[in-house]
PDB file of C-alpha atoms and ligand atoms in Angstrom:
ATOM      1  CA  MET V 182      12.017  12.804  16.360  1.00 98.00           C
ATOM      2  CA  GLN V 183       9.851  15.904  16.030  1.00 98.00           C
ATOM      3  CA  ALA V 184      12.950  18.008  15.148  1.00 98.00           C
ATOM      4  CA  ILE V 185      14.082  15.392  12.570  1.00 98.00           C
ATOM      5  CA  ILE V 186      10.767  15.300  10.694  1.00 98.00           C
ATOM      6  CA  ASP V 187      10.193  19.085  10.913  1.00 98.00           C
ATOM      7  CA  ASP V 188      13.566  19.439   9.198  1.00 98.00           C
ATOM      8  CA  ILE V 189      12.703  16.863   6.523  1.00 98.00           C
ATOM      9  CA  ALA V 190       9.387  18.562   5.860  1.00 98.00           C
ATOM     10  CA  GLU V 191      11.111  21.894   5.476  1.00 98.00           C
ATOM     11  CA  GLN V 192      13.703  20.356   3.091  1.00 98.00           C
ATOM     12  CA  MET V 193      10.952  18.734   1.040  1.00 98.00           C
ATOM     13  CA  MET V 194       8.938  21.929   0.572  1.00 96.00           C
ATOM     14  CA  ALA V 195      12.116  23.560  -0.908  1.00 96.00           C
ATOM     15  CA  VAL V 196      12.629  20.879  -3.550  1.00 97.00           C
ATOM     16  CA  GLU V 197      11.653  22.364  -6.911  1.00 94.00           C
ATOM     17  CA  ASP V 198      10.892  19.221  -9.025  1.00 95.00           C
ATOM     18  CA  LYS V 199       8.190  17.517  -6.980  1.00 95.00           C
ATOM     19  CA  GLY V 200       7.387  14.939  -9.672  1.00 96.00           C
ATOM     20  CA  GLY V 201       4.141  14.569 -11.586  1.00 95.00           C
ATOM     21  CA  VAL V 202       0.694  13.560 -10.272  1.00 96.00           C
ATOM     22  CA  ALA V 203      -0.853  10.349 -11.591  1.00 94.00           C
ATOM     23  CA  GLY V 204      -2.347  11.460 -14.879  1.00 90.00           C
ATOM     24  CA  TYR V 205      -4.203   8.341 -15.861  1.00 92.00           C
ATOM     25  CA  ILE V 206      -6.836   8.635 -13.091  1.00 94.00           C
ATOM     26  CA  PRO V 207      -8.560  11.961 -13.806  1.00 95.00           C
ATOM     27  CA  GLN V 208      -9.572  12.547 -10.150  1.00 94.00           C
ATOM     28  CA  LEU V 209      -5.974  12.101  -8.981  1.00 95.00           C
ATOM     29  CA  ALA V 210      -4.670  14.324 -11.799  1.00 96.00           C
ATOM     30  CA  LYS V 211      -6.455  17.230 -10.055  1.00 96.00           C
ATOM     31  CA  VAL V 212      -4.498  16.992  -6.805  1.00 96.00           C
ATOM     32  CA  ASN V 213      -2.118  19.872  -6.075  1.00 96.00           C
ATOM     33  CA  PRO V 214       1.406  18.383  -6.144  1.00 95.00           C
ATOM     34  CA  ASN V 215       2.708  21.027  -3.758  1.00 96.00           C
ATOM     35  CA  GLN V 216       1.845  19.090  -0.634  1.00 97.00           C
ATOM     36  CA  PHE V 217       3.843  17.036   1.863  1.00 98.00           C
ATOM     37  CA  ALA V 218       2.963  15.178   5.037  1.00 98.00           C
ATOM     38  CA  MET V 219       4.827  12.711   7.308  1.00 98.00           C
ATOM     39  CA  SER V 220       3.717  10.871  10.372  1.00 98.00           C
ATOM     40  CA  VAL V 221       5.845   8.572  12.501  1.00 98.00           C
ATOM     41  CA  ALA V 222       3.918   6.277  14.861  1.00 98.00           C
ATOM     42  CA  LEU V 223       5.741   4.416  17.569  1.00 97.00           C
ATOM     43  CA  PRO V 224       4.586   1.228  19.333  1.00 94.00           C
ATOM     44  CA  THR V 225       4.417   3.218  22.531  1.00 93.00           C
ATOM     45  CA  GLY V 226       1.384   5.121  21.070  1.00 93.00           C
ATOM     46  CA  GLU V 227       3.290   8.295  20.461  1.00 96.00           C
ATOM     47  CA  ILE V 228       2.977   9.878  17.018  1.00 98.00           C
ATOM     48  CA  PHE V 229       5.061  12.579  15.442  1.00 98.00           C
ATOM     49  CA  ASN V 230       3.662  14.689  12.574  1.00 98.00           C
ATOM     50  CA  ALA V 231       4.952  17.248  10.127  1.00 98.00           C
ATOM     51  CA  GLY V 232       3.227  18.875   7.156  1.00 98.00           C
ATOM     52  CA  CYS V 233      -0.437  18.504   6.105  1.00 98.00           C
ATOM     53  CA  VAL V 234      -1.028  15.423   8.199  1.00 98.00           C
ATOM     54  CA  ASP V 235      -4.791  15.982   8.367  1.00 98.00           C
ATOM     55  CA  THR V 236      -5.343  16.088   4.619  1.00 98.00           C
ATOM     56  CA  HIS V 237      -6.967  12.979   3.126  1.00 98.00           C
ATOM     57  CA  PHE V 238      -5.324  11.371   0.123  1.00 98.00           C
ATOM     58  CA  SER V 239      -6.079   8.236  -1.956  1.00 98.00           C
ATOM     59  CA  ILE V 240      -4.182   5.402  -0.495  1.00 98.00           C
ATOM     60  CA  GLN V 241      -4.359   3.459  -3.837  1.00 98.00           C
ATOM     61  CA  SER V 242      -2.021   0.470  -3.824  1.00 98.00           C
ATOM     62  CA  ILE V 243      -1.136   0.816  -0.187  1.00 98.00           C
ATOM     63  CA  SER V 244      -4.576  -0.805   0.392  1.00 98.00           C
ATOM     64  CA  LYS V 245      -2.998  -3.982  -1.075  1.00 98.00           C
ATOM     65  CA  VAL V 246      -1.114  -4.537   2.183  1.00 98.00           C
ATOM     66  CA  PHE V 247      -4.428  -4.697   4.057  1.00 98.00           C
ATOM     67  CA  THR V 248      -6.161  -6.969   1.458  1.00 98.00           C
ATOM     68  CA  LEU V 249      -3.137  -9.289   1.563  1.00 98.00           C
ATOM     69  CA  THR V 250      -3.402  -9.413   5.382  1.00 98.00           C
ATOM     70  CA  ILE V 251      -7.114 -10.224   5.088  1.00 98.00           C
ATOM     71  CA  ALA V 252      -6.395 -12.865   2.456  1.00 98.00           C
ATOM     72  CA  LEU V 253      -3.851 -14.614   4.628  1.00 98.00           C
ATOM     73  CA  GLY V 254      -6.362 -14.609   7.453  1.00 97.00           C
ATOM     74  CA  LYS V 255      -9.048 -16.191   5.335  1.00 97.00           C
ATOM     75  CA  LEU V 256      -7.046 -18.590   3.119  1.00 97.00           C
ATOM     76  CA  GLY V 257      -3.781 -19.019   5.011  1.00 96.00           C
ATOM     77  CA  GLU V 258      -0.969 -20.354   2.871  1.00 95.00           C
ATOM     78  CA  ASN V 259      -3.413 -21.219   0.105  1.00 97.00           C
ATOM     79  CA  ILE V 260      -3.292 -17.640  -1.092  1.00 98.00           C
ATOM     80  CA  TRP V 261       0.113 -18.477  -2.602  1.00 97.00           C
ATOM     81  CA  HIS V 262      -1.643 -20.787  -5.090  1.00 96.00           C
ATOM     82  CA  ARG V 263      -3.286 -17.671  -6.571  1.00 97.00           C
ATOM     83  CA  VAL V 264      -0.358 -15.256  -6.429  1.00 98.00           C
ATOM     84  CA  GLY V 265       3.424 -15.736  -6.296  1.00 97.00           C
ATOM     85  CA  ARG V 266       5.849 -13.949  -3.924  1.00 97.00           C
ATOM     86  CA  GLU V 267       8.616 -12.812  -6.233  1.00 96.00           C
ATOM     87  CA  PRO V 268       9.467  -9.289  -7.396  1.00 96.00           C
ATOM     88  CA  SER V 269       8.150  -8.688 -10.879  1.00 93.00           C
ATOM     89  CA  GLY V 270      10.708  -6.211 -12.213  1.00 90.00           C
ATOM     90  CA  ASP V 271       7.909  -4.887 -14.363  1.00 91.00           C
ATOM     91  CA  PRO V 272       5.571  -1.834 -14.008  1.00 91.00           C
ATOM     92  CA  PHE V 273       2.595  -2.149 -11.661  1.00 92.00           C
ATOM     93  CA  ASN V 274       0.050  -2.555 -14.407  1.00 92.00           C
ATOM     94  CA  SER V 275       2.117  -4.784 -16.788  1.00 93.00           C
ATOM     95  CA  ILE V 276       0.435  -7.736 -18.504  1.00 94.00           C
ATOM     96  CA  VAL V 277       3.511  -9.322 -20.096  1.00 94.00           C
ATOM     97  CA  GLN V 278       4.460 -11.840 -17.446  1.00 93.00           C
ATOM     98  CA  LEU V 279       0.903 -13.072 -17.094  1.00 95.00           C
ATOM     99  CA  GLU V 280       0.885 -14.964 -20.397  1.00 94.00           C
ATOM    100  CA  HIS V 281       4.120 -16.795 -19.723  1.00 93.00           C
ATOM    101  CA  GLU V 282       3.091 -17.654 -16.180  1.00 93.00           C
ATOM    102  CA  LEU V 283      -0.415 -18.847 -17.080  1.00 94.00           C
ATOM    103  CA  GLY V 284      -2.367 -16.099 -15.465  1.00 95.00           C
ATOM    104  CA  LYS V 285      -0.717 -16.377 -12.023  1.00 97.00           C
ATOM    105  CA  PRO V 286       0.602 -12.923 -11.064  1.00 97.00           C
ATOM    106  CA  ARG V 287       4.103 -12.700  -9.609  1.00 97.00           C
ATOM    107  CA  ASN V 288       3.121 -11.119  -6.329  1.00 97.00           C
ATOM    108  CA  PRO V 289       0.057  -9.581  -4.511  1.00 98.00           C
ATOM    109  CA  PHE V 290       1.210  -5.975  -4.942  1.00 98.00           C
ATOM    110  CA  ILE V 291       1.239  -5.555  -8.714  1.00 97.00           C
ATOM    111  CA  ASN V 292      -2.211  -4.810 -10.011  1.00 97.00           C
ATOM    112  CA  ALA V 293      -2.867  -8.258 -11.433  1.00 97.00           C
ATOM    113  CA  GLY V 294      -1.856  -9.787  -8.107  1.00 98.00           C
ATOM    114  CA  ALA V 295      -4.051  -7.496  -6.056  1.00 98.00           C
ATOM    115  CA  ILE V 296      -7.067  -8.140  -8.336  1.00 98.00           C
ATOM    116  CA  ALA V 297      -6.446 -11.904  -7.840  1.00 98.00           C
ATOM    117  CA  VAL V 298      -6.338 -11.355  -4.083  1.00 98.00           C
ATOM    118  CA  VAL V 299      -9.703  -9.600  -4.201  1.00 98.00           C
ATOM    119  CA  ASP V 300     -11.159 -12.565  -6.097  1.00 98.00           C
ATOM    120  CA  ALA V 301      -9.736 -14.934  -3.430  1.00 98.00           C
ATOM    121  CA  ILE V 302     -11.248 -12.955  -0.521  1.00 98.00           C
ATOM    122  CA  MET V 303     -14.673 -12.452  -2.111  1.00 97.00           C
ATOM    123  CA  GLN V 304     -15.673 -16.098  -1.889  1.00 94.00           C
ATOM    124  CA  GLY V 305     -19.006 -15.523  -3.467  1.00 92.00           C
ATOM    125  CA  HIS V 306     -19.913 -12.504  -1.379  1.00 97.00           C
ATOM    126  CA  GLN V 307     -21.221  -9.227  -2.762  1.00 97.00           C
ATOM    127  CA  PRO V 308     -18.756  -6.388  -3.414  1.00 98.00           C
ATOM    128  CA  LYS V 309     -20.488  -4.250  -0.745  1.00 98.00           C
ATOM    129  CA  GLU V 310     -19.954  -6.936   1.932  1.00 98.00           C
ATOM    130  CA  VAL V 311     -16.306  -7.418   0.956  1.00 98.00           C
ATOM    131  CA  LEU V 312     -15.665  -3.662   0.953  1.00 98.00           C
ATOM    132  CA  ALA V 313     -17.305  -3.360   4.355  1.00 98.00           C
ATOM    133  CA  GLU V 314     -14.942  -6.029   5.672  1.00 98.00           C
ATOM    134  CA  ILE V 315     -11.853  -4.329   4.190  1.00 98.00           C
ATOM    135  CA  LEU V 316     -12.892  -0.938   5.640  1.00 98.00           C
ATOM    136  CA  GLN V 317     -13.694  -2.510   8.997  1.00 98.00           C
ATOM    137  CA  PHE V 318     -10.224  -4.037   9.162  1.00 98.00           C
ATOM    138  CA  ILE V 319      -8.479  -0.768   8.228  1.00 98.00           C
ATOM    139  CA  ARG V 320     -10.630   1.210  10.707  1.00 98.00           C
ATOM    140  CA  TYR V 321      -9.799  -1.323  13.355  1.00 96.00           C
ATOM    141  CA  VAL V 322      -6.040  -1.243  12.856  1.00 97.00           C
ATOM    142  CA  ALA V 323      -6.038   2.536  12.528  1.00 97.00           C
ATOM    143  CA  ASP V 324      -8.338   2.836  15.519  1.00 95.00           C
ATOM    144  CA  ASP V 325     -10.437   5.311  13.524  1.00 97.00           C
ATOM    145  CA  GLU V 326     -14.033   4.727  12.532  1.00 98.00           C
ATOM    146  CA  SER V 327     -14.188   7.754  10.200  1.00 98.00           C
ATOM    147  CA  ILE V 328     -12.046   6.180   7.414  1.00 98.00           C
ATOM    148  CA  ALA V 329     -14.036   5.910   4.161  1.00 98.00           C
ATOM    149  CA  ILE V 330     -13.962   5.341   0.446  1.00 98.00           C
ATOM    150  CA  ASP V 331     -13.721   8.394  -1.874  1.00 98.00           C
ATOM    151  CA  GLU V 332     -16.507   7.549  -4.314  1.00 98.00           C
ATOM    152  CA  LYS V 333     -15.362  10.142  -6.821  1.00 97.00           C
ATOM    153  CA  VAL V 334     -11.964   8.498  -7.144  1.00 98.00           C
ATOM    154  CA  ALA V 335     -13.558   4.997  -7.389  1.00 98.00           C
ATOM    155  CA  ARG V 336     -15.751   6.193 -10.207  1.00 97.00           C
ATOM    156  CA  SER V 337     -12.898   7.921 -11.948  1.00 97.00           C
ATOM    157  CA  GLU V 338     -10.874   4.726 -11.791  1.00 96.00           C
ATOM    158  CA  GLN V 339     -13.710   2.607 -12.977  1.00 95.00           C
ATOM    159  CA  GLU V 340     -14.281   4.867 -15.955  1.00 95.00           C
ATOM    160  CA  THR V 341     -10.621   4.780 -17.049  1.00 95.00           C
ATOM    161  CA  GLY V 342      -9.757   1.236 -15.921  1.00 95.00           C
ATOM    162  CA  SER V 343      -9.362  -0.495 -19.255  1.00 96.00           C
ATOM    163  CA  ARG V 344      -5.908  -1.772 -18.299  1.00 96.00           C
ATOM    164  CA  ASN V 345      -7.033  -3.295 -15.009  1.00 97.00           C
ATOM    165  CA  ALA V 346     -10.075  -4.818 -16.750  1.00 98.00           C
ATOM    166  CA  SER V 347      -7.724  -6.363 -19.351  1.00 97.00           C
ATOM    167  CA  LEU V 348      -5.558  -7.844 -16.580  1.00 97.00           C
ATOM    168  CA  ALA V 349      -8.638  -9.309 -14.862  1.00 98.00           C
ATOM    169  CA  HIS V 350     -10.191 -10.822 -18.002  1.00 97.00           C
ATOM    170  CA  PHE V 351      -6.833 -12.169 -19.103  1.00 97.00           C
ATOM    171  CA  MET V 352      -6.462 -13.978 -15.753  1.00 97.00           C
ATOM    172  CA  ALA V 353     -10.087 -15.155 -15.968  1.00 97.00           C
ATOM    173  CA  SER V 354      -9.324 -16.631 -19.351  1.00 97.00           C
ATOM    174  CA  PHE V 355      -7.008 -19.113 -17.628  1.00 96.00           C
ATOM    175  CA  GLY V 356      -9.954 -20.251 -15.528  1.00 94.00           C
ATOM    176  CA  HIS V 357      -8.606 -18.689 -12.306  1.00 88.00           C
ATOM    177  CA  PHE V 358     -11.520 -16.585 -11.297  1.00 95.00           C
ATOM    178  CA  GLU V 359     -14.171 -17.683  -8.855  1.00 96.00           C
ATOM    179  CA  ASN V 360     -16.300 -14.542  -8.939  1.00 97.00           C
ATOM    180  CA  PRO V 361     -17.717 -12.372 -11.787  1.00 97.00           C
ATOM    181  CA  VAL V 362     -14.843 -10.278 -13.191  1.00 97.00           C
ATOM    182  CA  ASP V 363     -16.772  -7.047 -13.048  1.00 97.00           C
ATOM    183  CA  GLU V 364     -17.632  -7.478  -9.333  1.00 98.00           C
ATOM    184  CA  VAL V 365     -13.943  -8.234  -8.592  1.00 98.00           C
ATOM    185  CA  LEU V 366     -12.829  -5.170 -10.483  1.00 98.00           C
ATOM    186  CA  GLY V 367     -15.465  -2.919  -8.793  1.00 98.00           C
ATOM    187  CA  THR V 368     -14.254  -4.124  -5.397  1.00 98.00           C
ATOM    188  CA  TYR V 369     -10.608  -3.576  -6.351  1.00 98.00           C
ATOM    189  CA  PHE V 370     -11.277   0.031  -7.617  1.00 98.00           C
ATOM    190  CA  HIS V 371     -13.105   0.855  -4.429  1.00 98.00           C
ATOM    191  CA  HIS V 372     -10.493  -0.412  -1.996  1.00 98.00           C
ATOM    192  CA  CYS V 373      -7.822   1.477  -3.941  1.00 98.00           C
ATOM    193  CA  SER V 374      -9.968   4.589  -3.441  1.00 98.00           C
ATOM    194  CA  ILE V 375      -9.937   4.510   0.377  1.00 98.00           C
ATOM    195  CA  ALA V 376      -8.901   7.969   1.634  1.00 98.00           C
ATOM    196  CA  MET V 377      -6.686   8.430   4.659  1.00 98.00           C
ATOM    197  CA  THR V 378      -4.409  10.945   6.317  1.00 98.00           C
ATOM    198  CA  THR V 379      -0.745  10.097   7.109  1.00 98.00           C
ATOM    199  CA  LYS V 380      -1.702  10.085  10.823  1.00 98.00           C
ATOM    200  CA  GLN V 381      -4.318   7.433  10.150  1.00 98.00           C
ATOM    201  CA  LEU V 382      -2.094   5.381   7.881  1.00 98.00           C
ATOM    202  CA  ALA V 383       0.920   5.431  10.176  1.00 98.00           C
ATOM    203  CA  ARG V 384      -1.332   4.104  12.980  1.00 97.00           C
ATOM    204  CA  ALA V 385      -2.801   1.490  10.642  1.00 98.00           C
ATOM    205  CA  GLY V 386       0.676   0.069   9.913  1.00 98.00           C
ATOM    206  CA  LEU V 387       1.719  -0.251  13.500  1.00 97.00           C
ATOM    207  CA  PHE V 388       0.758  -3.906  13.812  1.00 98.00           C
ATOM    208  CA  LEU V 389       3.355  -4.647  11.113  1.00 98.00           C
ATOM    209  CA  ALA V 390       5.995  -2.810  13.133  1.00 98.00           C
ATOM    210  CA  ASN V 391       4.959  -4.534  16.388  1.00 97.00           C
ATOM    211  CA  ASP V 392       5.234  -8.293  15.553  1.00 97.00           C
ATOM    212  CA  GLY V 393       1.570  -8.414  14.457  1.00 98.00           C
ATOM    213  CA  ARG V 394       0.211  -6.887  17.654  1.00 96.00           C
ATOM    214  CA  TYR V 395      -2.017  -3.909  18.139  1.00 89.00           C
ATOM    215  CA  PRO V 396       0.168  -1.637  20.235  1.00 84.00           C
ATOM    216  CA  SER V 397      -2.254  -0.067  22.712  1.00 79.00           C
ATOM    217  CA  ASN V 398      -3.437  -3.381  24.245  1.00 85.00           C
ATOM    218  CA  ASN V 399      -0.985  -5.809  22.671  1.00 86.00           C
ATOM    219  CA  TYR V 400      -3.895  -7.671  21.131  1.00 91.00           C
ATOM    220  CA  LYS V 401      -2.742 -10.039  18.362  1.00 95.00           C
ATOM    221  CA  VAL V 402      -3.974  -8.880  14.936  1.00 96.00           C
ATOM    222  CA  ILE V 403      -1.868 -11.492  13.120  1.00 97.00           C
ATOM    223  CA  SER V 404       0.943 -13.831  14.135  1.00 97.00           C
ATOM    224  CA  SER V 405       4.455 -12.424  14.352  1.00 97.00           C
ATOM    225  CA  GLN V 406       5.498 -14.792  11.524  1.00 97.00           C
ATOM    226  CA  ARG V 407       2.805 -13.385   9.217  1.00 98.00           C
ATOM    227  CA  ALA V 408       3.772  -9.802  10.026  1.00 98.00           C
ATOM    228  CA  LYS V 409       7.409 -10.648   9.227  1.00 98.00           C
ATOM    229  CA  ARG V 410       6.401 -12.197   5.934  1.00 98.00           C
ATOM    230  CA  ILE V 411       4.180  -9.278   4.910  1.00 98.00           C
ATOM    231  CA  ASN V 412       7.134  -6.975   5.654  1.00 98.00           C
ATOM    232  CA  ALA V 413       9.312  -9.175   3.425  1.00 98.00           C
ATOM    233  CA  MET V 414       6.777  -8.891   0.619  1.00 98.00           C
ATOM    234  CA  MET V 415       6.705  -5.100   1.035  1.00 98.00           C
ATOM    235  CA  LEU V 416      10.515  -4.882   0.859  1.00 98.00           C
ATOM    236  CA  MET V 417      10.779  -7.053  -2.243  1.00 98.00           C
ATOM    237  CA  CYS V 418       7.700  -6.018  -4.186  1.00 97.00           C
ATOM    238  CA  GLY V 419       6.153  -2.867  -2.567  1.00 98.00           C
ATOM    239  CA  HIS V 420       7.540  -0.478  -5.125  1.00 97.00           C
ATOM    240  CA  TYR V 421       7.121  -2.553  -8.280  1.00 94.00           C
ATOM    241  CA  ASP V 422      10.085  -2.180 -10.621  1.00 95.00           C
ATOM    242  CA  GLY V 423      11.452   0.490  -8.161  1.00 97.00           C
ATOM    243  CA  SER V 424      11.670  -1.958  -5.222  1.00 97.00           C
ATOM    244  CA  GLY V 425      15.353  -2.512  -5.585  1.00 97.00           C
ATOM    245  CA  GLU V 426      16.011   1.233  -5.704  1.00 97.00           C
ATOM    246  CA  PHE V 427      13.808   1.763  -2.647  1.00 98.00           C
ATOM    247  CA  ALA V 428      15.667  -0.940  -0.707  1.00 98.00           C
ATOM    248  CA  PHE V 429      18.979   0.598  -1.760  1.00 97.00           C
ATOM    249  CA  ARG V 430      18.019   4.158  -0.760  1.00 97.00           C
ATOM    250  CA  VAL V 431      15.702   3.679   2.189  1.00 98.00           C
ATOM    251  CA  GLY V 432      16.161   0.049   3.362  1.00 98.00           C
ATOM    252  CA  LEU V 433      12.723  -0.466   4.882  1.00 98.00           C
ATOM    253  CA  PRO V 434       9.784  -2.530   3.910  1.00 98.00           C
ATOM    254  CA  GLY V 435       7.424  -0.094   2.076  1.00 98.00           C
ATOM    255  CA  LYS V 436       4.368   0.069  -0.001  1.00 98.00           C
ATOM    256  CA  SER V 437       3.593   2.953  -2.335  1.00 98.00           C
ATOM    257  CA  GLY V 438       0.450   4.071  -4.080  1.00 98.00           C
ATOM    258  CA  VAL V 439      -0.092   6.304  -7.152  1.00 97.00           C
ATOM    259  CA  GLY V 440      -1.935   8.739  -4.851  1.00 98.00           C
ATOM    260  CA  GLY V 441       1.606   9.625  -3.662  1.00 98.00           C
ATOM    261  CA  GLY V 442       1.455   7.840  -0.283  1.00 98.00           C
ATOM    262  CA  ILE V 443       4.013   5.443   1.127  1.00 98.00           C
ATOM    263  CA  LEU V 444       3.680   3.255   4.218  1.00 99.00           C
ATOM    264  CA  ALA V 445       7.066   2.172   5.490  1.00 99.00           C
ATOM    265  CA  ILE V 446       7.734  -0.223   8.350  1.00 98.00           C
ATOM    266  CA  ALA V 447      10.771  -0.067  10.657  1.00 98.00           C
ATOM    267  CA  PRO V 448      10.258  -3.449  12.381  1.00 98.00           C
ATOM    268  CA  GLY V 449      10.189  -3.091  16.182  1.00 97.00           C
ATOM    269  CA  LYS V 450      10.602   0.692  15.860  1.00 97.00           C
ATOM    270  CA  ALA V 451       8.003   2.569  13.958  1.00 98.00           C
ATOM    271  CA  SER V 452       5.324   2.716  11.240  1.00 98.00           C
ATOM    272  CA  ILE V 453       5.853   5.738   8.974  1.00 98.00           C
ATOM    273  CA  ALA V 454       3.354   7.219   6.484  1.00 99.00           C
ATOM    274  CA  VAL V 455       4.453   9.887   4.065  1.00 98.00           C
ATOM    275  CA  TRP V 456       2.524  11.621   1.350  1.00 98.00           C
ATOM    276  CA  SER V 457       3.407  13.885  -1.512  1.00 98.00           C
ATOM    277  CA  PRO V 458       1.365  13.477  -4.737  1.00 98.00           C
ATOM    278  CA  GLY V 459       4.169  14.024  -7.233  1.00 98.00           C
ATOM    279  CA  LEU V 460       5.436  10.688  -8.623  1.00 97.00           C
ATOM    280  CA  ASP V 461       8.680   9.525 -10.194  1.00 96.00           C
ATOM    281  CA  THR V 462       8.637   7.836 -13.605  1.00 95.00           C
ATOM    282  CA  ILE V 463       7.857   4.428 -11.937  1.00 94.00           C
ATOM    283  CA  GLY V 464       4.845   5.767 -10.086  1.00 95.00           C
ATOM    284  CA  ASN V 465       6.264   6.090  -6.599  1.00 97.00           C
ATOM    285  CA  SER V 466       6.104   9.325  -4.598  1.00 98.00           C
ATOM    286  CA  LYS V 467       9.240  11.363  -5.443  1.00 98.00           C
ATOM    287  CA  LEU V 468       9.390  13.426  -2.245  1.00 98.00           C
ATOM    288  CA  GLY V 469       8.027  10.572  -0.189  1.00 98.00           C
ATOM    289  CA  THR V 470      10.993   8.409  -1.126  1.00 98.00           C
ATOM    290  CA  MET V 471      13.458  11.246  -0.493  1.00 98.00           C
ATOM    291  CA  ALA V 472      11.946  11.948   2.911  1.00 98.00           C
ATOM    292  CA  LEU V 473      12.074   8.291   3.939  1.00 98.00           C
ATOM    293  CA  GLU V 474      15.665   8.132   2.762  1.00 97.00           C
ATOM    294  CA  LEU V 475      16.555  11.081   5.019  1.00 97.00           C
ATOM    295  CA  LEU V 476      14.594   9.610   7.937  1.00 98.00           C
ATOM    296  CA  ALA V 477      16.193   6.160   7.607  1.00 97.00           C
ATOM    297  CA  SER V 478      19.623   7.684   7.415  1.00 95.00           C
ATOM    298  CA  LYS V 479      19.067  10.017  10.425  1.00 96.00           C
ATOM    299  CA  THR V 480      17.541   7.287  12.622  1.00 96.00           C
ATOM    300  CA  GLY V 481      19.663   4.330  11.504  1.00 95.00           C
ATOM    301  CA  TRP V 482      16.420   2.424  11.037  1.00 97.00           C
ATOM    302  CA  SER V 483      17.333   0.735   7.731  1.00 97.00           C
ATOM    303  CA  VAL V 484      16.954  -3.045   8.153  1.00 97.00           C
ATOM    304  CA  PHE V 485      20.354  -3.385   6.445  1.00 96.00           C
ATOM    305  CA  GLY V 486      22.423  -1.346   8.939  1.00 91.00           C
ATOM    306  CA  LYS V 487      23.510   2.161   9.850  1.00 83.00           C
ATOM    307  CA  SER V 488      24.258   4.993   7.497  1.00 75.00           C
ATOM    308  CA  GLU V 489      27.641   6.369   8.634  1.00 71.00           C
ATOM    309  CA  GLY V 490      29.947   7.691   5.961  1.00 61.00           C
ATOM    310  CA  ALA V 491      29.412   7.858   2.263  1.00 55.00           C
TER     311      ALA V 491
HETATM  312  N1  LIG U1624      -5.764   1.805  -8.393  1.00 96.06           N
HETATM  313  C1  LIG U1624      -4.495   1.946  -9.109  1.00 96.06           C
HETATM  314  C2  LIG U1624      -4.523   1.185 -10.387  1.00 96.06           C
HETATM  315  O1  LIG U1624      -5.111   0.157 -10.376  1.00 96.06           O
HETATM  316  C3  LIG U1624      -3.415   1.435  -8.192  1.00 96.06           C
HETATM  317  C4  LIG U1624      -2.036   1.568  -8.729  1.00 96.06           C
HETATM  318  C5  LIG U1624      -1.047   2.027  -7.775  1.00 96.06           C
HETATM  319  O2  LIG U1624      -1.279   2.629  -6.784  1.00 96.06           O
HETATM  320  N2  LIG U1624       0.234   1.739  -8.115  1.00 96.06           N
HETATM  321  O3  LIG U1624      -3.929   1.543 -11.387  1.00 96.06           O
END
C-alpha cells in the first residue's frame, strides 16, 4: 500500500494542470494549488500516508457527511422530510430545483440540503452549542481532540455568502425553517470551515468503512444499516453534478469539498482522504479524483468490480 500511494503522489506532483483553487471564498483563493496529500486508513488501525499529510485544509462540504450522521442520530428517518435523497444533477449552490420542489432540497450534500440539515439539528439551540456538538463528534471519530474551526475561513465565507443566504431565505419562505436563518447560516459556514489533515480525515471516515463501528474498540458509532445508507448517499450525491463521473472513474462512495479534499470509503476495506486544492470546473479536486481513480484501479476496491483490461 505504501508503494502504491508513494507512486500516486509522485505522479500527481508531475501533473501540470492542477486545476484552479476556489475563487469565490477569498481565504481559499490564497491556498497554494501545488500541494497533494493522501492517507489510507485501514480498519486494523494501520494508516498509510503520502505527500503533505500534516497540512491542515478546509474540509468544506466534506463536513456535510458528519452533519448528516448527527442528523440521522437526532431525527432518525424524519430527516428525510426535510431533505430528499436523490442526486440533483445541478451545481452544489444551485437554486433552480428549490422553487419547483417547494423548498425541499434534493439531498443533504448540496448546499441547500446541508443548510436544511443544520436547521434540523439546531432544535432551538445556540450556534455555539451546535458547533461544539459537531466538533465533538468529528474529534471523537477522528480520535483527535486538536481538530478545530478555521475562523478566518468562516469569516471569509460569511462575508461572501450571498448565494448561501439566498438559498436559506428561499427555503425559509416556504415555512420550512425552525431557527433564525442567520443563526443557521452562521453554523453552516463554521462547520464548513473545520480544518483537518488527510490523516485526521481518513481516520474520521473509518466508521463508515467499518459497518458503523469505531475500529480500535469496535464500539458502535451508528448502525451498519445507517453506515451503508450514508455511503449510498455519498456515491449518488457526494460530488454534485459530477457524481456520475466520479462513480464511473473511481467507483467508491465519496464526498468532496471546495477546499480540495475528498473523503472516499471502500466499504470493509479502507477510508481514504485525499487533498489537492486545485478544482475541476464542477468544484471537485482535480488531482484528488485522479489519485483516487488510480488507487481504486490498483487495489480493485471499486464497489462495482475489478479494473482489468481497458
Ligand atoms: N462552504 C461552501 C459553500 O457553501 C461549501 C461548498 C463545497 O464545498 N462544495 O459554498
